[in-house]
PDB file of C-alpha atoms in Angstrom:
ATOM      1  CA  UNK A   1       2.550  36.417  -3.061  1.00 68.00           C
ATOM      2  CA  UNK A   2       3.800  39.906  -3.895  1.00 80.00           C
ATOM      3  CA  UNK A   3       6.847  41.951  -4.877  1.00 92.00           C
ATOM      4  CA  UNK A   4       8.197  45.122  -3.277  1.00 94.00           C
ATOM      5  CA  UNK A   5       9.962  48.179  -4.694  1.00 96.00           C
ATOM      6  CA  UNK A   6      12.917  48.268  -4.480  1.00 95.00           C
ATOM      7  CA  UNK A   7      14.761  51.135  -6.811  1.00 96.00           C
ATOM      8  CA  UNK A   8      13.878  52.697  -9.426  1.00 97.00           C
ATOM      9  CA  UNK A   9      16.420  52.452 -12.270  1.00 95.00           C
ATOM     10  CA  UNK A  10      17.635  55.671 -14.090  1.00 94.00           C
ATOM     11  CA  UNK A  11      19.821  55.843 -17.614  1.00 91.00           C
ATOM     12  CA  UNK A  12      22.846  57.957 -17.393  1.00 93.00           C
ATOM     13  CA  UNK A  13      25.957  59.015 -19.462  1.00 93.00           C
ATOM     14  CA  UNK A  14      27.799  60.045 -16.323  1.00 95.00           C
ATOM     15  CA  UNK A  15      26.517  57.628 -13.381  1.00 97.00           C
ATOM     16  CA  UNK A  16      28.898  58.757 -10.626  1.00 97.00           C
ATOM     17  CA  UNK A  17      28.244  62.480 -11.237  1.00 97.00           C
ATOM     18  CA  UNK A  18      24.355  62.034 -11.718  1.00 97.00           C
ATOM     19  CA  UNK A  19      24.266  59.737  -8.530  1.00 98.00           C
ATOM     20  CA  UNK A  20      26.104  62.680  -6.546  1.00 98.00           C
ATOM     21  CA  UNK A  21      23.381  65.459  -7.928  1.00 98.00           C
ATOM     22  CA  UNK A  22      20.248  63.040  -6.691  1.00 98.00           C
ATOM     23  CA  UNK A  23      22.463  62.107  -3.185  1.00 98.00           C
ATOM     24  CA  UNK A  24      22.576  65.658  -2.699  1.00 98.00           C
ATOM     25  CA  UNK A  25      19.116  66.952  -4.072  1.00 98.00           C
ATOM     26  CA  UNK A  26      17.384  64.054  -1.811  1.00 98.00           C
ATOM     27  CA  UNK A  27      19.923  64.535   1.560  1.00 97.00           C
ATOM     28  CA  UNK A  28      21.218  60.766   0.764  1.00 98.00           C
ATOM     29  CA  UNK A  29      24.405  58.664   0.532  1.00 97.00           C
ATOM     30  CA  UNK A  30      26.028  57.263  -2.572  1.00 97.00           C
ATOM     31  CA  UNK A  31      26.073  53.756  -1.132  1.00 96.00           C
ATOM     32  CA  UNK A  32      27.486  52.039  -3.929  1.00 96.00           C
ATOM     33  CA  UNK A  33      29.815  53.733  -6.815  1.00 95.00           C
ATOM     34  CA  UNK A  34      31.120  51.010  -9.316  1.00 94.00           C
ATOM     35  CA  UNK A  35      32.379  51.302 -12.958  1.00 93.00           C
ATOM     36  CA  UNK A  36      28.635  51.945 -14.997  1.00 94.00           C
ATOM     37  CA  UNK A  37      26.749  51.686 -11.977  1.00 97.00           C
ATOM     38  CA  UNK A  38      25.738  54.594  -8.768  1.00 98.00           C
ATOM     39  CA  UNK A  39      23.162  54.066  -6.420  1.00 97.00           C
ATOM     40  CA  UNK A  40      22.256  56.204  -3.640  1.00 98.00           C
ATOM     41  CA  UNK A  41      19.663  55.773  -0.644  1.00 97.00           C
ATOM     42  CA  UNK A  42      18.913  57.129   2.635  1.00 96.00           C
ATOM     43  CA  UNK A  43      21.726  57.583   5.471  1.00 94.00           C
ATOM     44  CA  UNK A  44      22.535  53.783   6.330  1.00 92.00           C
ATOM     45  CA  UNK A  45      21.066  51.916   3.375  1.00 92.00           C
ATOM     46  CA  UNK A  46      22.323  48.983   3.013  1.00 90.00           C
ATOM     47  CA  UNK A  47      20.907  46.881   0.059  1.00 89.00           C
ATOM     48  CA  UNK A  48      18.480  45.455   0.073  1.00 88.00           C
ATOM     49  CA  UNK A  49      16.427  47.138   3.009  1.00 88.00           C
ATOM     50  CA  UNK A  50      13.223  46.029   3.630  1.00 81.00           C
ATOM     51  CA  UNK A  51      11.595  49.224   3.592  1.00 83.00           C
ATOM     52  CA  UNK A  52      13.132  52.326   1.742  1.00 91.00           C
ATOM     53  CA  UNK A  53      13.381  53.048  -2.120  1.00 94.00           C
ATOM     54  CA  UNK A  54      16.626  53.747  -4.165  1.00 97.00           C
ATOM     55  CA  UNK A  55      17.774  55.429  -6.970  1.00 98.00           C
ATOM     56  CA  UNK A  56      20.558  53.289  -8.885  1.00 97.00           C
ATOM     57  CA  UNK A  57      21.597  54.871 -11.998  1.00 97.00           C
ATOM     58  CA  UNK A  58      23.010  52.406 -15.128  1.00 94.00           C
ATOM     59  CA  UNK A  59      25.732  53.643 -17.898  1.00 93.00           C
ATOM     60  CA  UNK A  60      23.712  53.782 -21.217  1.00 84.00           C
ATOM     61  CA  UNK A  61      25.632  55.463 -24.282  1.00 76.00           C
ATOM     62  CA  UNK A  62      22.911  57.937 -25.015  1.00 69.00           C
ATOM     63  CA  UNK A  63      19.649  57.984 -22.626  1.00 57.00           C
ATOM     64  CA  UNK A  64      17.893  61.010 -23.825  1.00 58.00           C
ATOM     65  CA  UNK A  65      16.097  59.548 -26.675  1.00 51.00           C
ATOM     66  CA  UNK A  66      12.881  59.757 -25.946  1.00 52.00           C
ATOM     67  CA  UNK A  67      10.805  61.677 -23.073  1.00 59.00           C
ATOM     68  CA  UNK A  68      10.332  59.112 -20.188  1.00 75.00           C
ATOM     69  CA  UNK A  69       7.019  58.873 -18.803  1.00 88.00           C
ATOM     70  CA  UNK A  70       7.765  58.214 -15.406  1.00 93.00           C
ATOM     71  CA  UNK A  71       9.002  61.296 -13.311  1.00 95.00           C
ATOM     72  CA  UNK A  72       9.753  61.553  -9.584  1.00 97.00           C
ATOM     73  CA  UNK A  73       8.040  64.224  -7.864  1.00 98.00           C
ATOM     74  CA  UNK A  74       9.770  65.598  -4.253  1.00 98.00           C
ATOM     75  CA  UNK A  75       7.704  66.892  -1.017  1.00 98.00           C
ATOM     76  CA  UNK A  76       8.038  69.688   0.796  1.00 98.00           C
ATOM     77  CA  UNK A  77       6.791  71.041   4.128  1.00 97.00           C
ATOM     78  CA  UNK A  78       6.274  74.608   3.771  1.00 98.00           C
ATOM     79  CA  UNK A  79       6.393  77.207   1.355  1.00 98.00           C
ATOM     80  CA  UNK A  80      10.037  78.770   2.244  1.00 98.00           C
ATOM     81  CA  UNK A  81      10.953  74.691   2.173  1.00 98.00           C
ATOM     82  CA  UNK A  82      10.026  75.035  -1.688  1.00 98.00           C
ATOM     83  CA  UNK A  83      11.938  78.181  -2.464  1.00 98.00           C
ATOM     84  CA  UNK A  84      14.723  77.074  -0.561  1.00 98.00           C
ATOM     85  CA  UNK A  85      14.657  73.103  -2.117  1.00 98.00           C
ATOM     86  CA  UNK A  86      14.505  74.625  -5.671  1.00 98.00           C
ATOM     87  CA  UNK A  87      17.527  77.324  -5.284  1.00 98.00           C
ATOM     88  CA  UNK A  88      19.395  74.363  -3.932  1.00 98.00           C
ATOM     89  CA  UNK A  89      18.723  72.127  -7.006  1.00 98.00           C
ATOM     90  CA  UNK A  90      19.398  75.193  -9.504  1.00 98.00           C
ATOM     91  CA  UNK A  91      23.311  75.205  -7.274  1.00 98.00           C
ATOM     92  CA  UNK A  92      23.437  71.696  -8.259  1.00 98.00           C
ATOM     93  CA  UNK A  93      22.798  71.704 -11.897  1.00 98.00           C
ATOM     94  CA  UNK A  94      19.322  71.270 -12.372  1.00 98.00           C
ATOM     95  CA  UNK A  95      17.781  73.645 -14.742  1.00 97.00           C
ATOM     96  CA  UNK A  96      13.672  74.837 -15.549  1.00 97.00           C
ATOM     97  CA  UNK A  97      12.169  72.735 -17.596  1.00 94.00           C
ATOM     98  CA  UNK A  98       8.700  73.281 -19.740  1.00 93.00           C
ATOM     99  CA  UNK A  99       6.436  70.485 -20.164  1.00 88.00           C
ATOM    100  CA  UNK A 100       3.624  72.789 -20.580  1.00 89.00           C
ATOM    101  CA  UNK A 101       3.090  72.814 -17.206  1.00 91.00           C
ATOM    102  CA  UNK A 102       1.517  76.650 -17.505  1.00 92.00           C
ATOM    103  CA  UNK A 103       0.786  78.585 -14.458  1.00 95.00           C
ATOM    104  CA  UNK A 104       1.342  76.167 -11.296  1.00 97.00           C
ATOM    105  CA  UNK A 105       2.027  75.747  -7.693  1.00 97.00           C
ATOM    106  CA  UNK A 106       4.705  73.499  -8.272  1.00 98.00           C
ATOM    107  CA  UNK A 107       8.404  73.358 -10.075  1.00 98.00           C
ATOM    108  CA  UNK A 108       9.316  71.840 -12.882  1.00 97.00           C
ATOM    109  CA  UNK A 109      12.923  71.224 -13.465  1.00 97.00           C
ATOM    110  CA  UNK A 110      15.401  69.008 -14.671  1.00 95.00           C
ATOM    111  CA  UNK A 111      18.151  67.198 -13.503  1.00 96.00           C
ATOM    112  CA  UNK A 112      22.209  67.241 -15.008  1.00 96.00           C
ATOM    113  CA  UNK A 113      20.878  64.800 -17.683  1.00 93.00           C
ATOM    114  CA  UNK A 114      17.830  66.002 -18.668  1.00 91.00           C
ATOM    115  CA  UNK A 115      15.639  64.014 -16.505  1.00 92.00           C
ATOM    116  CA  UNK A 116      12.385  66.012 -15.638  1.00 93.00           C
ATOM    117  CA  UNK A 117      10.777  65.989 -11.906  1.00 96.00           C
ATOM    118  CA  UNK A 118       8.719  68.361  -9.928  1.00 98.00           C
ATOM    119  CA  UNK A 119       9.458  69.705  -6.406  1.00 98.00           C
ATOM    120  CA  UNK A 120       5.833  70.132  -5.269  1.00 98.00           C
ATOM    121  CA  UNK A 121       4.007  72.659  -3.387  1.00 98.00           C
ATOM    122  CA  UNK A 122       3.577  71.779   0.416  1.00 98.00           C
ATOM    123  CA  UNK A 123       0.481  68.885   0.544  1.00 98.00           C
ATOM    124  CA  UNK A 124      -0.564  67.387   3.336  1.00 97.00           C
ATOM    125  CA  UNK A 125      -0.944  64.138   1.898  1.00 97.00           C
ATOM    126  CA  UNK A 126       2.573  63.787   1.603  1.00 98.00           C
ATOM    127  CA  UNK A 127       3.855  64.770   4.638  1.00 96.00           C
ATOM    128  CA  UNK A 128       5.191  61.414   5.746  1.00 96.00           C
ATOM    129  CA  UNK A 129       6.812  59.679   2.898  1.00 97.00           C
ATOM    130  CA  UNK A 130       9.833  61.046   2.634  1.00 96.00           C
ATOM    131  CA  UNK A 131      11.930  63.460   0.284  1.00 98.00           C
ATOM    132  CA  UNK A 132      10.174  61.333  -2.653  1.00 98.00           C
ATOM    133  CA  UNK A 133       6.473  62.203  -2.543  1.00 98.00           C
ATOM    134  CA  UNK A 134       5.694  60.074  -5.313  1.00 98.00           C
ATOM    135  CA  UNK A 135       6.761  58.004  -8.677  1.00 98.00           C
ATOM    136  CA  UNK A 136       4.539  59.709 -11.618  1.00 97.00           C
ATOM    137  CA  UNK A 137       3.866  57.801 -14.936  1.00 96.00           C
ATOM    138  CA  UNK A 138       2.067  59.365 -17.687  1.00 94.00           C
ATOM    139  CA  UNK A 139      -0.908  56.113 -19.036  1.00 94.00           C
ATOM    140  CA  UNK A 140      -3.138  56.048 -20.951  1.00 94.00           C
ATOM    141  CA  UNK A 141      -5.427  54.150 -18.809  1.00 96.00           C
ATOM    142  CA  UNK A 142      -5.310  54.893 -14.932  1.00 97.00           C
ATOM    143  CA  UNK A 143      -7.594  52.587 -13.381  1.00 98.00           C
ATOM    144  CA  UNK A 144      -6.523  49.755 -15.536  1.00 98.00           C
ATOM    145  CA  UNK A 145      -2.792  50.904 -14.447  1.00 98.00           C
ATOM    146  CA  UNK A 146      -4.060  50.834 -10.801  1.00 98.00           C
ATOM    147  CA  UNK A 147      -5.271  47.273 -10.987  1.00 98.00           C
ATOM    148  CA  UNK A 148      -2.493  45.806 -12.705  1.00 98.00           C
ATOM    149  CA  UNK A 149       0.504  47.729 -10.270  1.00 98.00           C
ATOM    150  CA  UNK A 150      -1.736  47.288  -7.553  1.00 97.00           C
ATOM    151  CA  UNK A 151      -2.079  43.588  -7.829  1.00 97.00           C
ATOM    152  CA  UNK A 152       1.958  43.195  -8.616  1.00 97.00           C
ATOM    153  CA  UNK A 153       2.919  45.018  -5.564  1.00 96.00           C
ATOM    154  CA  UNK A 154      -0.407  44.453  -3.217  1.00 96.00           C
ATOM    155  CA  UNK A 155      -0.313  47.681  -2.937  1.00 97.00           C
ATOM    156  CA  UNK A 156      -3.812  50.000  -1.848  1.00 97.00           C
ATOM    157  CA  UNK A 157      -5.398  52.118  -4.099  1.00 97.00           C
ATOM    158  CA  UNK A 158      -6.243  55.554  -2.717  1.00 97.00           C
ATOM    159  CA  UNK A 159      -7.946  56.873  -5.783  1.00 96.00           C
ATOM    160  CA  UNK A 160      -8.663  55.690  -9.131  1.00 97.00           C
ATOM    161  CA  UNK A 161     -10.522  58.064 -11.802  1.00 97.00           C
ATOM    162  CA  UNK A 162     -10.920  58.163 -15.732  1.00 97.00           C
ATOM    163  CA  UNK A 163      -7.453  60.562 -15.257  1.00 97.00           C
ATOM    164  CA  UNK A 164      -5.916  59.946 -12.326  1.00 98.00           C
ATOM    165  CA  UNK A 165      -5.259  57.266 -10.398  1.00 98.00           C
ATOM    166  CA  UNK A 166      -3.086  56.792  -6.612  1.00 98.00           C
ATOM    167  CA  UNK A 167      -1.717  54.096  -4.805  1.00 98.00           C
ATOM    168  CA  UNK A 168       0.644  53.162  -1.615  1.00 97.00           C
ATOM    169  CA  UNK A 169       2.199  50.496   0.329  1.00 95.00           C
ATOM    170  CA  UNK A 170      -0.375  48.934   2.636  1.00 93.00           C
ATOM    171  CA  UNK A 171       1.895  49.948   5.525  1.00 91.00           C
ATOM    172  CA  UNK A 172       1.323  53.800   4.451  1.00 93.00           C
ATOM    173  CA  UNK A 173       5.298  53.750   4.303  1.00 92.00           C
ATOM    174  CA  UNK A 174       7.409  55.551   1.692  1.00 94.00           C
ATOM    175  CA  UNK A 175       6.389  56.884  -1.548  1.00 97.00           C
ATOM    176  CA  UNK A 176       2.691  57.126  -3.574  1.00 98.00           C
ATOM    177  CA  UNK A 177       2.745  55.529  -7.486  1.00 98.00           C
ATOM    178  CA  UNK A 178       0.832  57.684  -9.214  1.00 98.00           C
ATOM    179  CA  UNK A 179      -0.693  56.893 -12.613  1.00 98.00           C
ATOM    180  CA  UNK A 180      -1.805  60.001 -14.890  1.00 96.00           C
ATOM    181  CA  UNK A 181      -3.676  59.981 -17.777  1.00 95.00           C
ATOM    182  CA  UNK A 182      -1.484  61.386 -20.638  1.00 90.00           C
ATOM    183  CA  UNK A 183      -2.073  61.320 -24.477  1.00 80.00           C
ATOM    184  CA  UNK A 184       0.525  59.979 -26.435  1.00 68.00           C
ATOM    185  CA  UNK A 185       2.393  57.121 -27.343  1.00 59.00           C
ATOM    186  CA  UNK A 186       6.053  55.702 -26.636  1.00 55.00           C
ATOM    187  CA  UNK A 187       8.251  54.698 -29.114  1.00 53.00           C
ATOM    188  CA  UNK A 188      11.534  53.173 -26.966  1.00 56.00           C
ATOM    189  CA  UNK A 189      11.993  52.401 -23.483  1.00 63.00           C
ATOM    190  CA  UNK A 190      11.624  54.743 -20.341  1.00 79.00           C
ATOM    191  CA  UNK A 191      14.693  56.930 -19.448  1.00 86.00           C
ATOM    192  CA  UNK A 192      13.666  55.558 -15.590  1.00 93.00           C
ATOM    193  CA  UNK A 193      12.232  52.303 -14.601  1.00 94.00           C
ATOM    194  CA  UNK A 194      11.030  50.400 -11.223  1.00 97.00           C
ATOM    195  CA  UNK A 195      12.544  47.844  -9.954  1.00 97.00           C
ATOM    196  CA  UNK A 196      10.598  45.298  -8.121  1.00 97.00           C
ATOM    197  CA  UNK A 197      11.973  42.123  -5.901  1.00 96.00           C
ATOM    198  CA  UNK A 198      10.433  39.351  -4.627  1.00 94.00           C
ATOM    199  CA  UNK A 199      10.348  39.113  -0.188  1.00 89.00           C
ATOM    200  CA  UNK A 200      12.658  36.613   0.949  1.00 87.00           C
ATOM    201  CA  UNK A 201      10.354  33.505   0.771  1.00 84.00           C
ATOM    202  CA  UNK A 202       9.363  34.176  -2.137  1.00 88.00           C
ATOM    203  CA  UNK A 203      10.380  32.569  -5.993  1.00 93.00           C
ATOM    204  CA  UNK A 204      11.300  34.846  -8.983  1.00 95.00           C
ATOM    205  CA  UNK A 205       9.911  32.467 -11.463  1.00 96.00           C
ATOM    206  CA  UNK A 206       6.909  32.083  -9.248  1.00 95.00           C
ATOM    207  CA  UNK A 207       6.255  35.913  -9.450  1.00 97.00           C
ATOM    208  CA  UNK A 208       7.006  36.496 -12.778  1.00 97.00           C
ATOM    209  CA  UNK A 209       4.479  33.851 -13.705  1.00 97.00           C
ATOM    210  CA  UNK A 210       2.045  35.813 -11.343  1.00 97.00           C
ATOM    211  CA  UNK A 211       2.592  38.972 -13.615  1.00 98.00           C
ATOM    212  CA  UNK A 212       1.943  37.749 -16.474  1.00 98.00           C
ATOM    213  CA  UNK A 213      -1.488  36.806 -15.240  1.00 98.00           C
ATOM    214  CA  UNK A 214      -2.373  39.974 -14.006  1.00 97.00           C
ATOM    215  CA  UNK A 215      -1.281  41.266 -17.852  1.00 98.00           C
ATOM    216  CA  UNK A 216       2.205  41.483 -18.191  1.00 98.00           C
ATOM    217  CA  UNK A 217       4.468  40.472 -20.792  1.00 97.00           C
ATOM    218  CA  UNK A 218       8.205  39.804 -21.605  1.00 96.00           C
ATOM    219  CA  UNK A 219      10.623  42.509 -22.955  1.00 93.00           C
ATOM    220  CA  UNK A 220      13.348  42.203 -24.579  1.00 88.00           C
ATOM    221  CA  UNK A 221      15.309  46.007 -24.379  1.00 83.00           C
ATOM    222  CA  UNK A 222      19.300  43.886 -25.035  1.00 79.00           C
ATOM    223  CA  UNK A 223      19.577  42.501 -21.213  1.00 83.00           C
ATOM    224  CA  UNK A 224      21.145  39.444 -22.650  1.00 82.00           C
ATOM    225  CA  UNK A 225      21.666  36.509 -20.058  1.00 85.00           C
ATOM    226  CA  UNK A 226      20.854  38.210 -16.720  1.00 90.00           C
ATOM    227  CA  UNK A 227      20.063  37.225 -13.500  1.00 92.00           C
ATOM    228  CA  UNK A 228      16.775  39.399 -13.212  1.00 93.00           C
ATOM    229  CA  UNK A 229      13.875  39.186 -16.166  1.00 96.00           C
ATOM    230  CA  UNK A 230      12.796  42.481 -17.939  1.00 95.00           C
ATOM    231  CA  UNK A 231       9.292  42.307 -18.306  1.00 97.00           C
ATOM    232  CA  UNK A 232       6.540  45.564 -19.489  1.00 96.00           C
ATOM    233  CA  UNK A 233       3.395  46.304 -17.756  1.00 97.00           C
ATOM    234  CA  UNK A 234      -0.079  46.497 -19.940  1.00 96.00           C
ATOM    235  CA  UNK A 235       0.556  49.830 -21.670  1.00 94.00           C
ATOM    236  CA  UNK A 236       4.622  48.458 -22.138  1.00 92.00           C
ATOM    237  CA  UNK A 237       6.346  50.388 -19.862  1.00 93.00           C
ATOM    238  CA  UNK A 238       9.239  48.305 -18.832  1.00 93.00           C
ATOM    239  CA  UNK A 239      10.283  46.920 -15.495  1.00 96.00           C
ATOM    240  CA  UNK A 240      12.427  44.341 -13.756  1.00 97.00           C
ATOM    241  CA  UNK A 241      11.971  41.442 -11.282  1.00 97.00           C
ATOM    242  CA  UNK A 242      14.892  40.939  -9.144  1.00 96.00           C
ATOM    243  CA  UNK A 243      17.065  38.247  -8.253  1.00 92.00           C
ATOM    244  CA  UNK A 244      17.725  36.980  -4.432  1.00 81.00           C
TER     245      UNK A 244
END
């Protein structure tokens, strides 16, 4: 039993023109564009595909509250990639953005809304997972993190320390979740979240019984009567199981 990834859910005052920005800053499609509701994925997604992420972005009246601790942090190949990814972005809309990140080889900006991600330096370690190199959220405990995401997804850890912890798909396909030790405490829900859905044999219930053995709990952030159940992961940070 396991879940996959499927998206990874972002609050936005203005979904259509945020889900244009990300299309754009990622080289993807809108794929779906509905009243309170964008999502965009690679050229030909068509939900839900068995292997690649997306990005579906959810009206919210006002979504910068609080500083979300999970980030999304792009790859690129080469040095003039960089340069050239970031002046692209800054033609967009996205702006610089501190986060004390001093003197380093990567860029930190942020996107129409506010939302803060990194365009990294050229690593090798990303070179095959797409324009996403990996989903970053700030813990307080990394290897604890590691354990509990890598049990929900049955996903491989690749490195787990006291600060930093990294994990994939077993197929070595898309993305990294990485888990960084930050100081700190939340006081309302992330600005992003994952989204996680069961493979087709599989039973929602069944798997959000499984989760709450490995640690997690039920959240409540005003869902109401939905199809898919809104649970938070040992430190709180929330995410959903999908429906079929």
């Amino acid at each position: 039993m396991a879940l996959r990834l499927a998206m990874v859910n972002g609050k936005a005052r203005d979904t259509a023109a945020l889900g244009r920005f990300w299309a754009r800053a990622l080289d993807w499609t809108v794929f779906s564009d509905r009243p309170g509701a964008t999502a965009v994925g690679p050229a030909g997604f068509t939900w839900p595909d068995p292997d690649a992420l997306c990005l579906d972005f959810i009206a919210v009246p006002d979504p910068s509250t609080v500083h979300g601790r999970l980030h999304l942090d792009l790859a690129t190949v080469s040095a003039a990639h960089q340069a050239e990814l970031v002046a692209r972005l800054r033609d967009l809309g996205a702006t610089p953005a501190d986060v004390g990140q001093g003197d380093v080889a990567w860029t930190v900006l942020a996107d129409p809304e506010g939302n803060v991600f990194c365009v990294l330096e050229p690593r090798d370690v990303y070179r095959d997972t797409g324009p996403i190199a990996a989903l970053v959220l700030d813990c307080a405990d990394p290897p604890a993190m590691a354990r509990f995401w890598g049990g929900a997804l049955d996903w491989t850890v690749h490195e787990s320390t006291a600060d930093f912890a990294r994990l994939r798909s077993p197929g070595g396909t898309g993305p990294f979740l990485e888990l960084l030790r930050t100081s700190g405490t939340r006081s309302w829900c992330n600005r992003l979240h994952p989204d996680l859905l069961p493979y087709p044999r599989e039973d929602q219930s069944a798997e959000v019984g499984r989760l709450h053995t490995l640690g997690a709990t039920d959240a409540d952030v005003g869902q109401g009567d939905v199809a898919w159940r809104v649970l938070a992961d040992p430190e709180g940070n929330e995410f959903c199981v999908l429906a079929h």
